[in-house]
Short mmCIF file of C-alpha atoms (C1' of nucleotides) in Angstrom, two decimals:
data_model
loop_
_atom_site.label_atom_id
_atom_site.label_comp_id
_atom_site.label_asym_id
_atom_site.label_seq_id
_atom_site.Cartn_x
_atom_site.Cartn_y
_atom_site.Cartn_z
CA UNK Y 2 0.00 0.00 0.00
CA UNK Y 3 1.61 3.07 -1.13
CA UNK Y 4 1.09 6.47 0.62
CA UNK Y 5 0.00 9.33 -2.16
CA UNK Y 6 3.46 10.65 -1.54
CA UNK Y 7 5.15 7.27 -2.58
CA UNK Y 8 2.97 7.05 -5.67
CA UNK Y 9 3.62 10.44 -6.66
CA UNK Y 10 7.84 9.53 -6.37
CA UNK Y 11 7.38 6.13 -8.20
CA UNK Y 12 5.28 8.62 -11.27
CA UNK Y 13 6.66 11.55 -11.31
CA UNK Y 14 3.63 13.77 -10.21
CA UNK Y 15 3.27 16.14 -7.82
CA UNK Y 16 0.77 15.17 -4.60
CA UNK Y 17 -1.35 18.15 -5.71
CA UNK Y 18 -1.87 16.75 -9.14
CA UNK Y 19 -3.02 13.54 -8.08
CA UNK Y 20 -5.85 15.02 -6.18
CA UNK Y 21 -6.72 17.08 -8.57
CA UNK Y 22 -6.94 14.26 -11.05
CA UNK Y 23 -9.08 12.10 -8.37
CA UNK Y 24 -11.03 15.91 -7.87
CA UNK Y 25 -11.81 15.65 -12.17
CA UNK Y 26 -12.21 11.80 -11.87
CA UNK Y 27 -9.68 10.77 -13.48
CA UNK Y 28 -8.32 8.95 -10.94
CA UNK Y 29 -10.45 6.55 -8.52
CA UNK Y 30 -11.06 7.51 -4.84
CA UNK Y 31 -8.73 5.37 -3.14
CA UNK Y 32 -8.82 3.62 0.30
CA UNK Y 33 -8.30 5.53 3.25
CA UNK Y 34 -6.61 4.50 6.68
CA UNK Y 35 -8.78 4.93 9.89
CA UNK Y 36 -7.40 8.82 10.17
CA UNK Y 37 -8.52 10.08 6.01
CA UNK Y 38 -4.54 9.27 4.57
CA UNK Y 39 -4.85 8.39 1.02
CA UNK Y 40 -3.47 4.48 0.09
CA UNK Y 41 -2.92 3.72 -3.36
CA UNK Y 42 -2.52 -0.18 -4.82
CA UNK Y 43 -0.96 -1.29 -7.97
CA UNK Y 44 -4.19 -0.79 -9.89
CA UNK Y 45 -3.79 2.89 -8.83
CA UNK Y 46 -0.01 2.87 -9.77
CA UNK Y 47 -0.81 1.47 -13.52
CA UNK Y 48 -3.63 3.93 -13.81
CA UNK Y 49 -1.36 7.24 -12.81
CA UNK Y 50 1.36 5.44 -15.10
CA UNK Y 51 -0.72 5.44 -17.78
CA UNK Y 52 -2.15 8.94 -17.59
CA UNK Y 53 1.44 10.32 -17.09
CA UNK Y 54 2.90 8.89 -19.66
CA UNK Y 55 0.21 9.93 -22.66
CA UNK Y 56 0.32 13.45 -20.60
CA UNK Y 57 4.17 13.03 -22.09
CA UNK Y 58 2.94 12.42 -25.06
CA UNK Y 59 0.95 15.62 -25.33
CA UNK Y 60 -2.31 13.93 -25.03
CA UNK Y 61 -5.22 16.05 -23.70
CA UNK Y 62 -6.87 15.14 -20.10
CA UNK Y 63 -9.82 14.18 -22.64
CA UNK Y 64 -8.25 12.70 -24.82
CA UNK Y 65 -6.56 10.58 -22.00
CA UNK Y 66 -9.70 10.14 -19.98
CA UNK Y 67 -11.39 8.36 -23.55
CA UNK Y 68 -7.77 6.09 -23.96
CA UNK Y 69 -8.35 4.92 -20.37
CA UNK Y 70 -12.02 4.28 -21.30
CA UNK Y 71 -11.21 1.69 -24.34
CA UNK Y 72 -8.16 0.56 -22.21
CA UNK Y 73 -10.93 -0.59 -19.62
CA UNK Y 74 -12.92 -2.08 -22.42
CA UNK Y 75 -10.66 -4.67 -24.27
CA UNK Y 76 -13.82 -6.23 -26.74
CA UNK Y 77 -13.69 -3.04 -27.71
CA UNK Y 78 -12.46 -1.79 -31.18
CA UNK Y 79 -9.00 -0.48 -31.46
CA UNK Y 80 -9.94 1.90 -33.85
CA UNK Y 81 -11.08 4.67 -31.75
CA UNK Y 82 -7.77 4.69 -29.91
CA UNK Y 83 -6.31 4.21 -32.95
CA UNK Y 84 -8.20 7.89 -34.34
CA UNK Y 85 -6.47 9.50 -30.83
CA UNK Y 86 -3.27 8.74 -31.59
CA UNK Y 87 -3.42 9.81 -35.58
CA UNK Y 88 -5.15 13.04 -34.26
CA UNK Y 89 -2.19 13.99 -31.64
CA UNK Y 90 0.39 13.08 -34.09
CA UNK Y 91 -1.35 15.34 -36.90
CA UNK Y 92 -1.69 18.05 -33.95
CA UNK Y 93 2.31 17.34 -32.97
CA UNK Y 94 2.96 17.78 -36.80
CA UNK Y 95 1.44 20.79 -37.25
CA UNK Y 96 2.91 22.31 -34.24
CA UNK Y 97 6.33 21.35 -35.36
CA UNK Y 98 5.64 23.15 -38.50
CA UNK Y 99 4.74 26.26 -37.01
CA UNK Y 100 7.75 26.10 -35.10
CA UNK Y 101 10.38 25.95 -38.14
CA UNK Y 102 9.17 28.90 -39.33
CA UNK Y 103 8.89 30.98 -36.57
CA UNK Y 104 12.17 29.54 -35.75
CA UNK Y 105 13.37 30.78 -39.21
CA UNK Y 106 12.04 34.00 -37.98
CA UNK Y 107 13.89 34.18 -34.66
CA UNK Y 108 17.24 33.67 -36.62
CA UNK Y 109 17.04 36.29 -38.80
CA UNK Y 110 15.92 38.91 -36.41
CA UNK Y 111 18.72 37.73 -33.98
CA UNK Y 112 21.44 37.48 -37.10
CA UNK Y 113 20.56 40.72 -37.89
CA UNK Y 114 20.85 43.20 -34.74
CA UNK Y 115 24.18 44.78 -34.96
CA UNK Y 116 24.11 45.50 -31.43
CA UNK Y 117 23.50 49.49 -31.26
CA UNK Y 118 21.20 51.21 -30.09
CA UNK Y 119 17.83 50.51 -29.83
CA UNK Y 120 16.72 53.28 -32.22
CA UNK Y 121 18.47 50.51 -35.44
CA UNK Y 122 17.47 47.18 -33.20
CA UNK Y 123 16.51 44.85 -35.62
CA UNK Y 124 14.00 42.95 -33.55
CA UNK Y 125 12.46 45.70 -32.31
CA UNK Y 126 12.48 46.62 -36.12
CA UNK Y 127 11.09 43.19 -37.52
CA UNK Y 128 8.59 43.04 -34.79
CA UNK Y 129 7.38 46.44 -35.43
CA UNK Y 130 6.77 45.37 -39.51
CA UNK Y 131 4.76 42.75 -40.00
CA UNK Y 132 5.23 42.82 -43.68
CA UNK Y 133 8.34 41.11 -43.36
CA UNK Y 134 7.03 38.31 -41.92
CA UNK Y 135 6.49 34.48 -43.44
CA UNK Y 136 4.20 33.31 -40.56
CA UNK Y 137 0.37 32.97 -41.26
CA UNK Y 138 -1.48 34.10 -39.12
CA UNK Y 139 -5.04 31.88 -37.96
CA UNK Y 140 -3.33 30.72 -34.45
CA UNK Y 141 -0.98 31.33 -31.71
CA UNK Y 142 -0.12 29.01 -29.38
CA UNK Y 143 3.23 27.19 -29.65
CA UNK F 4 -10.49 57.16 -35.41
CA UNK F 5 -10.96 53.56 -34.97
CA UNK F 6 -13.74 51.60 -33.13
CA UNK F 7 -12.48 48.74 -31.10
CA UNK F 8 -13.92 46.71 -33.81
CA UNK F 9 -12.02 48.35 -36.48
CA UNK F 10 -9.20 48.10 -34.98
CA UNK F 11 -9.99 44.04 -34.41
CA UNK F 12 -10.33 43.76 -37.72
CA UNK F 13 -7.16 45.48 -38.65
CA UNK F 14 -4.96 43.38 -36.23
CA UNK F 15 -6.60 40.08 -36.62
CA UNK F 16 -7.87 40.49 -32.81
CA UNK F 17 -10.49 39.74 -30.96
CA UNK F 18 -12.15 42.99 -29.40
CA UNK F 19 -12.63 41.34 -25.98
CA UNK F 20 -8.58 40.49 -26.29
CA UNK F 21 -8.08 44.54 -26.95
CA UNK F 22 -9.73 44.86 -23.42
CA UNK F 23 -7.80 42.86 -21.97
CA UNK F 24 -4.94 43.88 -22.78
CA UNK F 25 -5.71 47.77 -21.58
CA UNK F 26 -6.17 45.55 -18.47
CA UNK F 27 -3.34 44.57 -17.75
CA UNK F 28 -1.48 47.50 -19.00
CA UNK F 29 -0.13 46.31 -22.30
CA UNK F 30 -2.60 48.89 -24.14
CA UNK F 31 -3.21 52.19 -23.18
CA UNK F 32 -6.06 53.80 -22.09
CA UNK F 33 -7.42 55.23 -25.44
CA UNK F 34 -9.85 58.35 -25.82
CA UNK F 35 -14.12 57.60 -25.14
CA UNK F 36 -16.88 59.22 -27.41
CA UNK F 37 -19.32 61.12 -25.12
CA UNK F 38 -20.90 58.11 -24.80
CA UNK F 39 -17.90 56.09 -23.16
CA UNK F 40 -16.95 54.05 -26.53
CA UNK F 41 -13.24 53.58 -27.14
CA UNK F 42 -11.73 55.14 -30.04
CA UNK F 43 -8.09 54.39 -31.26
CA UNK F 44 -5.63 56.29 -33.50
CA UNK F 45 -2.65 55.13 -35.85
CA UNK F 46 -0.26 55.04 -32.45
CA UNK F 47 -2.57 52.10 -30.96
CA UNK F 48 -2.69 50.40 -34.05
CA UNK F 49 1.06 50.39 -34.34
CA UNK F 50 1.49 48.93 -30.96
CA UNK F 51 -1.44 46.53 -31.14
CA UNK F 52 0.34 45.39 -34.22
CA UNK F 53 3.55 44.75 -32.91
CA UNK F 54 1.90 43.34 -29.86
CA UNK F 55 0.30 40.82 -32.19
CA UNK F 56 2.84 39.52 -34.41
CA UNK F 57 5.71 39.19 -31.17
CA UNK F 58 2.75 37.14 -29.54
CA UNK F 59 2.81 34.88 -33.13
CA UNK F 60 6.71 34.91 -32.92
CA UNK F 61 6.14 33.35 -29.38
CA UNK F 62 6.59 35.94 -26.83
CA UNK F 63 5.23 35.81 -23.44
CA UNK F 64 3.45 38.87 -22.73
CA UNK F 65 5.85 39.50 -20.45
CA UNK F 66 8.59 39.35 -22.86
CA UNK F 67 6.23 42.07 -25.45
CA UNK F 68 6.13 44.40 -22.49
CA UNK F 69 9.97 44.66 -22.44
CA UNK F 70 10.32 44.76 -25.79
CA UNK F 71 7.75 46.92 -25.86
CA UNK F 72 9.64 49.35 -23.41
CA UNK F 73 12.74 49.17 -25.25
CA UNK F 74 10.93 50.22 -28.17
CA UNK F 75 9.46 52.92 -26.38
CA UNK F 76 13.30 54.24 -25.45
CA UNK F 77 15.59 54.15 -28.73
CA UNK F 78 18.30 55.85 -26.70
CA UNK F 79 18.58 52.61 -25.03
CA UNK F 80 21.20 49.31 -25.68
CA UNK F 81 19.89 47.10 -28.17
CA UNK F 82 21.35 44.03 -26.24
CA UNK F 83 18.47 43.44 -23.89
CA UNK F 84 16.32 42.84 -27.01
CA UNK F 85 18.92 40.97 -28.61
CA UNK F 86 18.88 38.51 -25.45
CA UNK F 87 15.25 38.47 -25.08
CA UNK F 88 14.90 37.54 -29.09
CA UNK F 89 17.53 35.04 -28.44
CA UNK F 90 16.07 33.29 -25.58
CA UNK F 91 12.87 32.57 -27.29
CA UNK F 92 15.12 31.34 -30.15
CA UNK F 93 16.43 28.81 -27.60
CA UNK F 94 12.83 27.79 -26.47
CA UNK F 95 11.67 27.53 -29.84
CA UNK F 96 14.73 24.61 -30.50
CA UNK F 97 13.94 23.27 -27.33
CA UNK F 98 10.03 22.85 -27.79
CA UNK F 99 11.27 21.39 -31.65
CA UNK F 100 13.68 19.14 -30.23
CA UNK F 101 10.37 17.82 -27.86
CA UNK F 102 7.84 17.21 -30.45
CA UNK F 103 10.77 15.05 -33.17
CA UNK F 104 11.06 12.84 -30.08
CA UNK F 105 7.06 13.00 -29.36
CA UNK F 106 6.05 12.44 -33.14
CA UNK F 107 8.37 9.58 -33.50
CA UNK F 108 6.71 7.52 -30.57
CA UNK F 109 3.76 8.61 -31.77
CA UNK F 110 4.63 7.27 -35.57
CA UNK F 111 5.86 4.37 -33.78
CA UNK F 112 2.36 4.02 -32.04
CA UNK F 113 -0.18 4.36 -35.21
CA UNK F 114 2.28 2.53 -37.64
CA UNK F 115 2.37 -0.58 -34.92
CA UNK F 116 -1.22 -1.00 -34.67
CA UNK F 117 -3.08 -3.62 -36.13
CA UNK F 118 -6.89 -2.44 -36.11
CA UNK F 119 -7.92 -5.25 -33.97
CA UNK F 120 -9.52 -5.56 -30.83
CA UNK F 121 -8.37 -2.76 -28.03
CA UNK F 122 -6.88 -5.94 -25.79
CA UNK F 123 -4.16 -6.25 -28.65
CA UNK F 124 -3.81 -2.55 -29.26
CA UNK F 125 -0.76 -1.57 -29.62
CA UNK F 126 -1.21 2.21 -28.48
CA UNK F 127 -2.86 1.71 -25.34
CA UNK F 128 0.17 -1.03 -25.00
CA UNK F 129 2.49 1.65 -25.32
CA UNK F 130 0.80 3.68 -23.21
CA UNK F 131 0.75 1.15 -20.71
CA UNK F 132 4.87 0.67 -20.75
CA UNK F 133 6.59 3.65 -19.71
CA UNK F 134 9.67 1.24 -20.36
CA UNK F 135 9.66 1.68 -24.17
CA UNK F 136 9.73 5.27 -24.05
CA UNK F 137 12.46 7.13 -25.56
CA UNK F 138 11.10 10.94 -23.98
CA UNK F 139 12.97 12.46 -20.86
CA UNK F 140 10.61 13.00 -18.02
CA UNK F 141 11.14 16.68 -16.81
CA UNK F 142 9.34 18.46 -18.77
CA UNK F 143 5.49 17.98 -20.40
CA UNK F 144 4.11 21.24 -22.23
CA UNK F 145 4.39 21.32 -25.83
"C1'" DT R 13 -37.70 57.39 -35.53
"C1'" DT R 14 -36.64 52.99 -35.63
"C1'" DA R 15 -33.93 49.13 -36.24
"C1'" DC R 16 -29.89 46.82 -35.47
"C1'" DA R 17 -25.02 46.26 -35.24
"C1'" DT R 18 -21.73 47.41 -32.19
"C1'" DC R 19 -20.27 48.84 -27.90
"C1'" DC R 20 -20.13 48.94 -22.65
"C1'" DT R 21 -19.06 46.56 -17.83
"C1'" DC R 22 -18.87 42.68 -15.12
"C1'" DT R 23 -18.34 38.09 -14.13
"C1'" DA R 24 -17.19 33.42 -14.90
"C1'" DG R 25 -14.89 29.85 -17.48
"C1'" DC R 26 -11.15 27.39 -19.99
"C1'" DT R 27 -6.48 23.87 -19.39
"C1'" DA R 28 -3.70 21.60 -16.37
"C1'" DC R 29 -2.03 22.24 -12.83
"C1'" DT R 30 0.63 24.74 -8.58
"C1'" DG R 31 0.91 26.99 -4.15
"C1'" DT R 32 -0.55 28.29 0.40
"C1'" DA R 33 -2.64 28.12 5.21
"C1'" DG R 34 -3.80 25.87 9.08
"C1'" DA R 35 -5.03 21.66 11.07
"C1'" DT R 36 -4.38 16.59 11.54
"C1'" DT R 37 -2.06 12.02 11.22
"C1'" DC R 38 1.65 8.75 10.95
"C1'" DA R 39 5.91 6.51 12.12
"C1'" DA R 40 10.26 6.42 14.33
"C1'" DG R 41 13.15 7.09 18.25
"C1'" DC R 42 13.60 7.35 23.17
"C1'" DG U 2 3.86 6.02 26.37
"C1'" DC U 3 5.55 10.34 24.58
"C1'" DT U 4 7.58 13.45 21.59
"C1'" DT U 5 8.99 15.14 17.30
"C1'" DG U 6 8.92 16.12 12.62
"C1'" DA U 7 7.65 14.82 8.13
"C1'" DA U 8 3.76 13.89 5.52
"C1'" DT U 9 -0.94 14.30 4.95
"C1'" DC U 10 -5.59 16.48 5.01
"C1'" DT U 11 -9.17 20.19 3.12
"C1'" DA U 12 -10.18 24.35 0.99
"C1'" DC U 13 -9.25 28.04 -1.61
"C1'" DA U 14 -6.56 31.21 -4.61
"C1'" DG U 15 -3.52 31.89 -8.42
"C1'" DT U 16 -1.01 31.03 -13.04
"C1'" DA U 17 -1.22 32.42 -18.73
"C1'" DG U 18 -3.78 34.23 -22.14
"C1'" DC U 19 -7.45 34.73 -23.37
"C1'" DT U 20 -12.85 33.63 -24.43
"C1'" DA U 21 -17.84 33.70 -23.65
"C1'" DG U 22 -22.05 35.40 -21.93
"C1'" DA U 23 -25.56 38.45 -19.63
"C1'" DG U 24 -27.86 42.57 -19.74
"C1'" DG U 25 -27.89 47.09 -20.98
"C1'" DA U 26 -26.24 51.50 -23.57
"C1'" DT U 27 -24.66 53.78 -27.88
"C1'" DG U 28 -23.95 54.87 -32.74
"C1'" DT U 29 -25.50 55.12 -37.41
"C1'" DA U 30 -28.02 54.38 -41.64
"C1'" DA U 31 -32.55 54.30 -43.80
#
DNA sequence: TTACATCCTCTAGCTACTGTAGATTCAAGC
DNA sequence: GCTTGAATCTACAGTAGCTAGAGGATGTAA
């Protein structure tokens, strides 16, 4: 029987994040000892594991939540799972290309700034134009 | 003179996002009709503007308000900017460097799976066995 | 004048946690 | 048995960067 502190060593997760995941019911409500402590078994420890690891992964709470839902269910289909996965890697793709060109971006500004003042900064300079720039323009986020 | 809308438009913002940013400082306080509505001239669209795309290159709002300050002082070294440009360079590489390792598993994951039955899938297998994972562990975020 | 888009303020919500305060419990050493 | 100190408990607030909605006021064109 593990102590929420000991499961949260053995995973990698802070204590506060694995009551918040039992708070959004993600994780069971475990056993309690006579005075309210937490105590987690190995079911608990595979379950935390799991979620952990696809958080790694870049997989949504959501998305992670269904994945534990067909990983519950083994009759099930393995398509839906399947559809997850292709749907992070597509978002992980597109991310990556958003990247290389604002990483493209970065360079030249940085390559550029002689190192005056900030009256003939580059950056300031490429940041103020936004005709200059490559990057479109629909979403943020990195 | 520019509505809020207008100005929205012009910027590829969201009027509600205008507002928040006089919130918090980033935008000034702009002149009111009799009737309390904002109105903006060519000096807040400049500054929205380069508020915008430095917020598509990446930058923390934090970061914009710096830059923006520097900009605001051309008397000023150009080496802070240089340094803040160049630390969201190094981010940039670092979030890249995430997602190759992330999209490979993930390749690895969709390629392996056979379209059976979820007991034999192999991406809630993988999921399952942290031990076959090639990612570091500090850091999640994309 | 009337219709209607746009604007106003205020508040709450989103994701995925993280941090804090103040009280309680557990386990080890004596 | 008693003490001590680390770990745990609950509850609530805060983070970034917006976004959405309610309910009402304003601006403008026909």
């Amino acid at each position: 029987m593990l102590t929420i502190g000991n499961l949260a060593k053995k995973t990698g997760t802070k204590v506060q994040t694995i009551r918040y995941y039992e708070q959004i019911g993600l994780m069971p409500e475990p056993g309690r000892t006579e005075g309210g402590q937490r105590r987690y078994g190995d079911a608990e420890l595979d379950r935390l594991s799991f979620i952990r690891h696809s958080r790694q992964l870049g997989f949504s709470l959501d998305a992670i939540r269904e994945l534990l839902d067909l990983s519950d269910h083994p009759e099930k289909s393995c398509d839906e799972a399947d559809a997850i996965a292709r749907r992070q890697l597509r978002q992980v793709e597109q991310r990556m290309a958003r990247l290389k060109a604002l990483r493209t971006e970065l360079k030249r500004m940085v390559h550029e700034c002689s190192g005056g003042r900030t009256a003939d900064c580059r950056v300031l300079e490429v940041l103020r134009d936004h005709s200059e720039c490559l990057t479109d323009h629909d979403d943020i986020g990195a």
